PDB file of C-alpha atoms (C1' of nucleotides) in Angstrom:
ATOM      1  CA  MET O 251      -1.834  12.350 -12.435  1.00 85.00           C
ATOM      2  CA  LYS O 252      -2.272  13.470  -8.982  1.00 88.00           C
ATOM      3  CA  THR O 253      -0.688  12.145  -5.496  1.00 92.00           C
ATOM      4  CA  LYS O 254      -3.499  11.189  -4.325  1.00 93.00           C
ATOM      5  CA  ASN O 255      -4.453   9.380  -7.219  1.00 94.00           C
ATOM      6  CA  ALA O 256      -1.100   7.880  -7.480  1.00 96.00           C
ATOM      7  CA  VAL O 257      -1.316   6.986  -3.562  1.00 96.00           C
ATOM      8  CA  SER O 258      -4.650   5.165  -3.994  1.00 96.00           C
ATOM      9  CA  ALA O 259      -3.109   3.608  -7.088  1.00 97.00           C
ATOM     10  CA  LEU O 260      -0.291   1.893  -5.121  1.00 97.00           C
ATOM     11  CA  ALA O 261      -2.444   1.033  -2.113  1.00 97.00           C
ATOM     12  CA  ALA O 262      -4.899  -1.258  -5.117  1.00 97.00           C
ATOM     13  CA  LEU O 263      -1.943  -3.051  -5.342  1.00 97.00           C
ATOM     14  CA  ALA O 264      -0.051  -3.469  -2.646  1.00 97.00           C
ATOM     15  CA  GLN O 265      -1.620  -6.568  -1.604  1.00 96.00           C
ATOM     16  CA  GLU O 266      -0.182 -10.297  -2.693  1.00 96.00           C
ATOM     17  CA  ALA O 267      -4.820 -10.696  -3.600  1.00 96.00           C
ATOM     18  CA  ARG O 268      -4.804  -7.041  -5.838  1.00 97.00           C
ATOM     19  CA  LEU O 269      -1.529  -7.793  -7.497  1.00 97.00           C
ATOM     20  CA  GLU O 270      -2.167 -10.943  -8.719  1.00 97.00           C
ATOM     21  CA  ILE O 271      -5.516 -10.591  -9.946  1.00 97.00           C
ATOM     22  CA  PHE O 272      -5.090  -7.602 -11.695  1.00 97.00           C
ATOM     23  CA  ARG O 273      -1.503  -9.415 -13.451  1.00 95.00           C
ATOM     24  CA  LEU O 274      -3.843 -11.564 -14.366  1.00 96.00           C
ATOM     25  CA  LEU O 275      -5.783  -9.613 -16.104  1.00 96.00           C
ATOM     26  CA  VAL O 276      -3.667  -7.463 -17.558  1.00 94.00           C
ATOM     27  CA  ARG O 277      -2.358 -10.824 -19.813  1.00 94.00           C
ATOM     28  CA  LYS O 278      -5.467 -11.402 -20.272  1.00 94.00           C
ATOM     29  CA  GLY O 279      -6.120  -7.300 -21.868  1.00 93.00           C
ATOM     30  CA  ALA O 280      -9.174  -6.811 -23.589  1.00 93.00           C
ATOM     31  CA  GLN O 281     -11.196  -9.070 -23.198  1.00 94.00           C
ATOM     32  CA  GLY O 282     -11.629  -9.582 -19.454  1.00 96.00           C
ATOM     33  CA  MET O 283     -13.121 -11.658 -17.114  1.00 97.00           C
ATOM     34  CA  ALA O 284     -15.898 -12.496 -14.961  1.00 98.00           C
ATOM     35  CA  ALA O 285     -16.691 -11.708 -10.573  1.00 98.00           C
ATOM     36  CA  GLY O 286     -16.883 -15.538 -10.075  1.00 97.00           C
ATOM     37  CA  GLU O 287     -14.363 -16.862 -12.807  1.00 97.00           C
ATOM     38  CA  LEU O 288     -10.872 -14.437 -10.524  1.00 98.00           C
ATOM     39  CA  SER O 289     -13.197 -16.075  -6.966  1.00 97.00           C
ATOM     40  CA  ASN O 290     -12.716 -19.724  -8.890  1.00 96.00           C
ATOM     41  CA  HIS O 291      -9.227 -18.820 -10.086  1.00 97.00           C
ATOM     42  CA  PHE O 292      -7.683 -17.956  -6.578  1.00 97.00           C
ATOM     43  CA  LEU O 293      -9.951 -20.291  -4.545  1.00 96.00           C
ATOM     44  CA  MET O 294     -11.632 -17.302  -2.554  1.00 96.00           C
ATOM     45  CA  PRO O 295     -14.845 -16.224  -1.673  1.00 96.00           C
ATOM     46  CA  PRO O 296     -16.902 -13.878  -3.731  1.00 96.00           C
ATOM     47  CA  ALA O 297     -17.520 -11.637  -1.013  1.00 97.00           C
ATOM     48  CA  THR O 298     -13.736 -10.797  -0.998  1.00 97.00           C
ATOM     49  CA  MET O 299     -12.845 -11.271  -4.397  1.00 97.00           C
ATOM     50  CA  SER O 300     -15.706  -8.287  -5.005  1.00 97.00           C
ATOM     51  CA  PHE O 301     -14.010  -5.817  -1.982  1.00 97.00           C
ATOM     52  CA  HIS O 302     -10.769  -6.403  -3.810  1.00 98.00           C
ATOM     53  CA  LEU O 303     -11.969  -6.019  -7.424  1.00 98.00           C
ATOM     54  CA  LYS O 304     -14.119  -2.203  -5.727  1.00 97.00           C
ATOM     55  CA  GLU O 305     -10.347  -1.441  -4.557  1.00 97.00           C
ATOM     56  CA  LEU O 306      -9.011  -2.057  -7.883  1.00 97.00           C
ATOM     57  CA  SER O 307     -11.800  -0.122  -9.917  1.00 97.00           C
ATOM     58  CA  ASN O 308     -12.243   3.312  -7.348  1.00 96.00           C
ATOM     59  CA  ALA O 309      -8.127   3.048  -7.834  1.00 96.00           C
ATOM     60  CA  GLU O 310      -9.767   2.891 -12.107  1.00 96.00           C
ATOM     61  CA  LEU O 311      -6.792   0.900 -12.386  1.00 97.00           C
ATOM     62  CA  ILE O 312      -9.658  -2.412 -13.883  1.00 98.00           C
ATOM     63  CA  VAL O 313     -12.838  -1.626 -15.226  1.00 97.00           C
ATOM     64  CA  ALA O 314     -16.119  -3.236 -14.885  1.00 97.00           C
ATOM     65  CA  ARG O 315     -19.278  -4.073 -17.687  1.00 97.00           C
ATOM     66  CA  ARG O 316     -21.763  -5.517 -17.297  1.00 97.00           C
ATOM     67  CA  GLU O 317     -21.992  -8.649 -19.701  1.00 96.00           C
ATOM     68  CA  SER O 318     -25.696 -10.577 -18.785  1.00 94.00           C
ATOM     69  CA  ARG O 319     -25.451 -11.661 -14.837  1.00 96.00           C
ATOM     70  CA  SER O 320     -22.018 -11.112 -14.910  1.00 97.00           C
ATOM     71  CA  ILE O 321     -19.833  -8.220 -14.012  1.00 97.00           C
ATOM     72  CA  ILE O 322     -16.538  -9.047 -16.224  1.00 98.00           C
ATOM     73  CA  TYR O 323     -12.813  -6.553 -15.283  1.00 98.00           C
ATOM     74  CA  SER O 324     -10.192  -5.621 -17.219  1.00 97.00           C
ATOM     75  CA  ALA O 325      -7.844  -3.529 -17.334  1.00 96.00           C
ATOM     76  CA  ASN O 326      -7.056   0.007 -17.703  1.00 96.00           C
ATOM     77  CA  TYR O 327      -3.626   0.248 -19.603  1.00 94.00           C
ATOM     78  CA  GLU O 328      -4.391   3.937 -19.563  1.00 94.00           C
ATOM     79  CA  GLN O 329      -4.069   4.748 -15.868  1.00 95.00           C
ATOM     80  CA  MET O 330      -1.315   1.843 -15.410  1.00 94.00           C
ATOM     81  CA  GLN O 331       0.591   4.133 -17.658  1.00 93.00           C
ATOM     82  CA  GLU O 332       0.031   7.348 -16.006  1.00 94.00           C
ATOM     83  CA  LEU O 333       1.333   5.883 -12.861  1.00 95.00           C
ATOM     84  CA  LEU O 334       4.198   4.353 -14.403  1.00 93.00           C
ATOM     85  CA  GLY O 335       5.326   7.754 -15.703  1.00 91.00           C
ATOM     86  CA  PHE O 336       4.261   9.938 -12.437  1.00 93.00           C
ATOM     87  CA  LEU O 337       6.434   7.301 -10.812  1.00 90.00           C
ATOM     88  CA  MET O 338       9.412   7.742 -12.806  1.00 87.00           C
ATOM     89  CA  GLU O 339       8.054  12.154 -13.474  1.00 87.00           C
ATOM     90  CA  ASN O 340      11.907  14.101 -13.819  1.00 84.00           C
ATOM     91  CA  CYS O 341      14.103  11.999 -13.171  1.00 84.00           C
ATOM     92  CA  CYS O 342      17.765  13.035 -12.208  1.00 83.00           C
ATOM     93  CA  ALA O 343      16.187  16.493 -12.970  1.00 86.00           C
ATOM     94  CA  ASP O 344      18.254  18.156  -9.854  1.00 86.00           C
ATOM     95  CA  ASN O 345      21.585  16.526 -10.988  1.00 82.00           C
ATOM     96  CA  GLY O 346      21.678  17.773 -14.501  1.00 79.00           C
ATOM     97  CA  GLY O 347      19.292  14.627 -15.871  1.00 72.00           C
ATOM     98  CA  LYS O 348      22.371  11.926 -15.357  1.00 69.00           C
ATOM     99  CA  CYS O 349      20.631   9.145 -13.086  1.00 68.00           C
TER     100      CYS O 349
ATOM    101  CA  MET B 102      10.967  -9.624  -8.994  1.00 84.00           C
ATOM    102  CA  LYS B 103       9.281 -12.340  -7.476  1.00 88.00           C
ATOM    103  CA  THR B 104       5.386 -10.890  -6.420  1.00 92.00           C
ATOM    104  CA  LYS B 105       6.215 -10.503  -2.082  1.00 92.00           C
ATOM    105  CA  ASN B 106       9.308  -7.699  -3.082  1.00 94.00           C
ATOM    106  CA  ALA B 107       6.306  -6.298  -5.300  1.00 96.00           C
ATOM    107  CA  VAL B 108       4.051  -5.738  -2.713  1.00 96.00           C
ATOM    108  CA  SER B 109       6.506  -4.968  -0.227  1.00 96.00           C
ATOM    109  CA  ALA B 110       7.923  -2.080  -3.383  1.00 97.00           C
ATOM    110  CA  LEU B 111       4.219  -1.046  -3.871  1.00 97.00           C
ATOM    111  CA  ALA B 112       3.923  -0.778  -0.289  1.00 97.00           C
ATOM    112  CA  ALA B 113       7.061   1.601   0.756  1.00 97.00           C
ATOM    113  CA  LEU B 114       5.107   4.173  -2.516  1.00 97.00           C
ATOM    114  CA  ALA B 115       1.655   3.890  -1.169  1.00 97.00           C
ATOM    115  CA  GLN B 116       1.785   6.435   0.994  1.00 97.00           C
ATOM    116  CA  GLU B 117       1.971  10.313   0.498  1.00 96.00           C
ATOM    117  CA  ALA B 118       4.526  11.232   2.005  1.00 96.00           C
ATOM    118  CA  ARG B 119       6.828   7.910   1.158  1.00 97.00           C
ATOM    119  CA  LEU B 120       5.493   9.080  -2.113  1.00 97.00           C
ATOM    120  CA  GLU B 121       7.071  12.504  -1.742  1.00 97.00           C
ATOM    121  CA  ILE B 122      10.039  11.167  -0.273  1.00 97.00           C
ATOM    122  CA  PHE B 123      10.955   8.941  -3.255  1.00 97.00           C
ATOM    123  CA  ARG B 124       9.700  11.338  -5.592  1.00 95.00           C
ATOM    124  CA  LEU B 125      12.259  14.566  -4.497  1.00 96.00           C
ATOM    125  CA  LEU B 126      14.789  10.804  -4.700  1.00 96.00           C
ATOM    126  CA  VAL B 127      13.926   9.994  -7.677  1.00 94.00           C
ATOM    127  CA  ARG B 128      14.941  13.889  -8.697  1.00 94.00           C
ATOM    128  CA  LYS B 129      18.048  14.564  -6.684  1.00 94.00           C
ATOM    129  CA  GLY B 130      19.038  11.782  -8.465  1.00 93.00           C
ATOM    130  CA  ALA B 131      22.878   9.826  -7.626  1.00 93.00           C
ATOM    131  CA  GLN B 132      23.549  12.493  -4.525  1.00 94.00           C
ATOM    132  CA  GLY B 133      20.844  12.300  -3.106  1.00 96.00           C
ATOM    133  CA  MET B 134      19.804  13.726   0.407  1.00 97.00           C
ATOM    134  CA  ALA B 135      21.058  13.325   4.247  1.00 98.00           C
ATOM    135  CA  ALA B 136      18.076  12.328   6.540  1.00 97.00           C
ATOM    136  CA  GLY B 137      17.182  16.021   8.354  1.00 97.00           C
ATOM    137  CA  GLU B 138      17.902  18.074   5.339  1.00 97.00           C
ATOM    138  CA  LEU B 139      14.555  15.463   4.112  1.00 97.00           C
ATOM    139  CA  SER B 140      13.122  15.972   7.999  1.00 97.00           C
ATOM    140  CA  ASN B 141      13.270  20.196   7.371  1.00 96.00           C
ATOM    141  CA  HIS B 142      11.988  19.811   4.112  1.00 96.00           C
ATOM    142  CA  PHE B 143       8.363  17.813   4.808  1.00 96.00           C
ATOM    143  CA  LEU B 144       8.849  19.414   8.135  1.00 95.00           C
ATOM    144  CA  MET B 145       8.430  16.164   9.817  1.00 96.00           C
ATOM    145  CA  PRO B 146       9.296  14.931  12.843  1.00 96.00           C
ATOM    146  CA  PRO B 147      13.024  12.836  12.672  1.00 96.00           C
ATOM    147  CA  ALA B 148      11.409   9.300  14.068  1.00 96.00           C
ATOM    148  CA  THR B 149       8.387   9.814  11.646  1.00 97.00           C
ATOM    149  CA  MET B 150      11.006   9.799   8.690  1.00 97.00           C
ATOM    150  CA  SER B 151      13.012   7.257   9.848  1.00 97.00           C
ATOM    151  CA  PHE B 152      10.678   5.617  10.211  1.00 97.00           C
ATOM    152  CA  HIS B 153       9.405   6.485   6.780  1.00 98.00           C
ATOM    153  CA  LEU B 154      13.184   5.910   5.022  1.00 98.00           C
ATOM    154  CA  LYS B 155      13.424   2.750   6.734  1.00 97.00           C
ATOM    155  CA  GLU B 156      11.011   1.605   5.127  1.00 97.00           C
ATOM    156  CA  LEU B 157      11.775   2.652   1.758  1.00 97.00           C
ATOM    157  CA  SER B 158      15.032   1.055   2.214  1.00 97.00           C
ATOM    158  CA  ASN B 159      13.649  -2.588   3.212  1.00 96.00           C
ATOM    159  CA  ALA B 160      11.955  -2.765  -0.151  1.00 96.00           C
ATOM    160  CA  GLU B 161      15.295  -1.349  -1.710  1.00 96.00           C
ATOM    161  CA  LEU B 162      13.821   1.691  -3.488  1.00 97.00           C
ATOM    162  CA  ILE B 163      16.522   4.140  -1.552  1.00 97.00           C
ATOM    163  CA  VAL B 164      19.939   3.491  -0.934  1.00 97.00           C
ATOM    164  CA  ALA B 165      21.566   4.264   2.010  1.00 97.00           C
ATOM    165  CA  ARG B 166      25.783   5.782   2.657  1.00 97.00           C
ATOM    166  CA  ARG B 167      27.513   7.902   5.588  1.00 97.00           C
ATOM    167  CA  GLU B 168      29.006  11.290   5.348  1.00 96.00           C
ATOM    168  CA  SER B 169      30.541  11.628   8.220  1.00 93.00           C
ATOM    169  CA  ARG B 170      27.494  12.333  10.574  1.00 95.00           C
ATOM    170  CA  SER B 171      24.880  12.171   7.817  1.00 97.00           C
ATOM    171  CA  ILE B 172      23.687   9.307   6.623  1.00 97.00           C
ATOM    172  CA  ILE B 173      22.767  10.390   2.911  1.00 98.00           C
ATOM    173  CA  TYR B 174      19.678   8.455   0.774  1.00 98.00           C
ATOM    174  CA  SER B 175      19.352   7.950  -2.634  1.00 97.00           C
ATOM    175  CA  ALA B 176      16.743   6.119  -5.539  1.00 96.00           C
ATOM    176  CA  ASN B 177      17.722   2.578  -6.407  1.00 96.00           C
ATOM    177  CA  TYR B 178      16.636   2.839 -10.627  1.00 94.00           C
ATOM    178  CA  GLU B 179      17.511  -0.657 -10.863  1.00 94.00           C
ATOM    179  CA  GLN B 180      14.719  -1.466  -8.114  1.00 95.00           C
ATOM    180  CA  MET B 181      12.256   0.640  -9.555  1.00 94.00           C
ATOM    181  CA  GLN B 182      12.630  -0.980 -13.341  1.00 93.00           C
ATOM    182  CA  GLU B 183      12.082  -3.968 -12.038  1.00 94.00           C
ATOM    183  CA  LEU B 184       8.776  -2.931 -10.643  1.00 95.00           C
ATOM    184  CA  LEU B 185       7.159  -1.467 -13.660  1.00 93.00           C
ATOM    185  CA  GLY B 186       8.757  -3.943 -15.303  1.00 91.00           C
ATOM    186  CA  PHE B 187       7.132  -6.520 -13.356  1.00 93.00           C
ATOM    187  CA  LEU B 188       3.403  -4.806 -13.260  1.00 90.00           C
ATOM    188  CA  MET B 189       3.894  -4.784 -17.293  1.00 87.00           C
ATOM    189  CA  GLU B 190       4.799  -8.162 -17.678  1.00 87.00           C
ATOM    190  CA  ASN B 191       3.025 -10.506 -20.211  1.00 84.00           C
ATOM    191  CA  CYS B 192       0.987  -7.586 -21.400  1.00 84.00           C
ATOM    192  CA  CYS B 193      -1.842  -9.238 -23.027  1.00 83.00           C
ATOM    193  CA  ALA B 194      -0.562 -11.996 -23.780  1.00 86.00           C
ATOM    194  CA  ASP B 195      -3.865 -14.313 -23.269  1.00 86.00           C
ATOM    195  CA  ASN B 196      -5.341 -12.232 -26.257  1.00 81.00           C
ATOM    196  CA  GLY B 197      -3.198 -12.820 -29.001  1.00 79.00           C
ATOM    197  CA  GLY B 198      -0.615  -9.564 -28.051  1.00 72.00           C
ATOM    198  CA  LYS B 199      -4.273  -6.667 -28.816  1.00 69.00           C
ATOM    199  CA  CYS B 200      -4.199  -4.730 -25.366  1.00 67.00           C
TER     200      CYS B 200
ATOM    201  C1'  DG H 100     -44.703 -14.190 -11.383  1.00 90.71           C
ATOM    202  C1'  DT H 101     -41.283 -18.211  -8.818  1.00 90.71           C
ATOM    203  C1'  DG H 102     -36.475 -19.800  -8.718  1.00 90.71           C
ATOM    204  C1'  DA H 103     -31.347 -20.149 -10.290  1.00 90.71           C
ATOM    205  C1'  DT H 104     -27.594 -17.384 -10.901  1.00 90.71           C
ATOM    206  C1'  DA H 105     -23.801 -13.701 -10.305  1.00 90.71           C
ATOM    207  C1'  DA H 106     -22.703 -10.362  -7.515  1.00 90.71           C
ATOM    208  C1'  DT H 107     -22.426  -6.646  -3.934  1.00 90.71           C
ATOM    209  C1'  DT H 108     -23.253  -4.394  -0.069  1.00 90.71           C
ATOM    210  C1'  DC H 109     -23.595  -5.371   6.047  1.00 90.71           C
ATOM    211  C1'  DG H 110     -21.113  -5.395   9.903  1.00 90.71           C
ATOM    212  C1'  DA H 111     -18.086  -7.846  13.728  1.00 90.71           C
ATOM    213  C1'  DT H 112     -13.174  -9.359  14.048  1.00 90.71           C
ATOM    214  C1'  DA H 113      -8.688  -9.907  13.362  1.00 90.71           C
ATOM    215  C1'  DT H 114      -4.440  -7.407  11.216  1.00 90.71           C
ATOM    216  C1'  DT H 115      -0.924  -3.983  10.295  1.00 90.71           C
ATOM    217  C1'  DA H 116       0.527   0.243   9.566  1.00 90.71           C
ATOM    218  C1'  DT H 117       1.856   5.402  11.164  1.00 90.71           C
ATOM    219  C1'  DT H 118       2.287   8.546  14.183  1.00 90.71           C
ATOM    220  C1'  DG H 119       6.248  10.877  17.335  1.00 90.71           C
ATOM    221  C1'  DG H 120       8.991  11.722  22.148  1.00 90.71           C
ATOM    222  C1'  DA H 121      12.199   9.931  24.912  1.00 90.71           C
ATOM    223  C1'  DA H 122      15.577   7.277  25.037  1.00 90.71           C
ATOM    224  C1'  DA H 123      19.674   5.631  23.399  1.00 90.71           C
ATOM    225  C1'  DT H 124      23.283   4.590  19.287  1.00 90.71           C
ATOM    226  C1'  DA H 125      27.605   7.695  16.102  1.00 90.71           C
ATOM    227  C1'  DT H 126      30.456  10.496  14.355  1.00 90.71           C
ATOM    228  C1'  DG H 127      33.117  14.487  14.943  1.00 90.71           C
ATOM    229  C1'  DA H 128      35.780  18.716  17.063  1.00 90.71           C
ATOM    230  C1'  DA H 129      37.810  20.690  20.944  1.00 90.71           C
TER     231       DA H 129
ATOM    232  C1'  DT L 145      37.279  12.804  27.783  1.00 90.71           C
ATOM    233  C1'  DT L 146      33.147  15.405  26.787  1.00 90.71           C
ATOM    234  C1'  DC L 147      30.129  18.303  24.457  1.00 90.71           C
ATOM    235  C1'  DA L 148      26.791  18.569  20.333  1.00 90.71           C
ATOM    236  C1'  DT L 149      25.101  17.290  15.875  1.00 90.71           C
ATOM    237  C1'  DA L 150      23.218  13.493  13.034  1.00 90.71           C
ATOM    238  C1'  DT L 151      20.392   9.347  13.297  1.00 90.71           C
ATOM    239  C1'  DT L 152      17.349   5.653  14.386  1.00 90.71           C
ATOM    240  C1'  DT L 153      15.159   2.539  17.222  1.00 90.71           C
ATOM    241  C1'  DC L 154      11.804   1.824  21.346  1.00 90.71           C
ATOM    242  C1'  DC L 155       7.020   1.780  22.918  1.00 90.71           C
ATOM    243  C1'  DA L 156       2.554   2.341  23.660  1.00 90.71           C
ATOM    244  C1'  DA L 157      -1.283   4.985  21.400  1.00 90.71           C
ATOM    245  C1'  DT L 158      -4.110   5.737  17.488  1.00 90.71           C
ATOM    246  C1'  DA L 159      -6.025   4.766  12.084  1.00 90.71           C
ATOM    247  C1'  DA L 160      -6.042   2.202   8.324  1.00 90.71           C
ATOM    248  C1'  DT L 161      -7.187  -2.074   6.197  1.00 90.71           C
ATOM    249  C1'  DA L 162      -8.845  -7.277   5.471  1.00 90.71           C
ATOM    250  C1'  DT L 163     -11.993 -10.936   5.607  1.00 90.71           C
ATOM    251  C1'  DC L 164     -15.788 -13.452   5.223  1.00 90.71           C
ATOM    252  C1'  DG L 165     -20.866 -15.290   6.680  1.00 90.71           C
ATOM    253  C1'  DA L 166     -25.120 -13.445   6.218  1.00 90.71           C
ATOM    254  C1'  DA L 167     -28.375 -10.846   3.666  1.00 90.71           C
ATOM    255  C1'  DT L 168     -29.467  -8.575   0.022  1.00 90.71           C
ATOM    256  C1'  DT L 169     -29.687  -6.556  -5.451  1.00 90.71           C
ATOM    257  C1'  DA L 170     -29.995  -7.500 -10.378  1.00 90.71           C
ATOM    258  C1'  DT L 171     -30.765 -10.747 -14.436  1.00 90.71           C
ATOM    259  C1'  DC L 172     -32.386 -13.477 -17.005  1.00 90.71           C
ATOM    260  C1'  DA L 173     -34.900 -18.247 -18.416  1.00 90.71           C
ATOM    261  C1'  DC L 174     -39.251 -20.539 -17.226  1.00 90.71           C
TER     262       DC L 174
END
DNA sequence: GTGATAATTCGATATTATTGGAAATATGAA
DNA sequence: TTCATATTTCCAATAATATCGAATTATCAC
C-alpha cells in the first residue's frame, strides 16, 4: 500500500457517519447491506448516504454489487488488513525493535 | 475506545504529512524525535510542523516530553492498538463469523 | 411502452482544515 | 540579565469537505 492510498482510506474513515457505516458493514460480513437499507438505518437522506458510500468505495474499503434494483455494499477486509499493516510497518525498526 | 476518539485519531492520520510523521515516529520507537528534527527532516516550517504535532497529540497517537530546550515526540502504541481493535470490532458477528 | 422503486449525480451552501509569517513563550549558557 | 535556541500560538488567506433538495439514470413488473 502506498501513502496516498492509506491517506484516502483513513480520510474515508475519519468521519463519524462513514465510520459507523463501515463498522456496520464489518459486522454484516459478506452478505452486506443495500444503500437504501443503510439510508433508513442511519436516518440519512439517500443523496448524503450515496456521497458517503462513494467515499468508502473510492478508498476500496467497501465493494458494491447490484442485486436487481438494489446496490449492496459490503466491507473489503483485504483492504482493511493492508491499511492496518501499513500503519504498523517497521515498528521500532530504528530502535532495535524495542517498543 | 469511543467513536469520537476513533474519528479524531483517523482524522489525525488522514493527512499525508501527518501520516509520514507518525510512521517515522513508529519506526523510531521510544527514543522519539524532537520537533525541530522533524521540521528539518520534512523540510517544513516549524509553525506547520507544530500544528501537525498538535493534531497527533490531541488524538493521543503521539506523546511529548521536554528534554532541555527540545520537545521530543514519540508514538503511543497503546492508542494505535486500540484504534486497530476498534476498526475490526465484532467482525462478521451478524454473519455467523464468516468473513 | 408506462409507472413504481432504488440509487446516483448535480449544484449551491455551509463548515472545517491547512498553511506559514510574525509574535510570544520557555529553556539554557555566559 | 542578556542573548541564542527551540517551540508554540496567533492570525488571516486559501483549500477541501459535508449536506441535501431536485433532477437524472437504472431496473423491474405489468
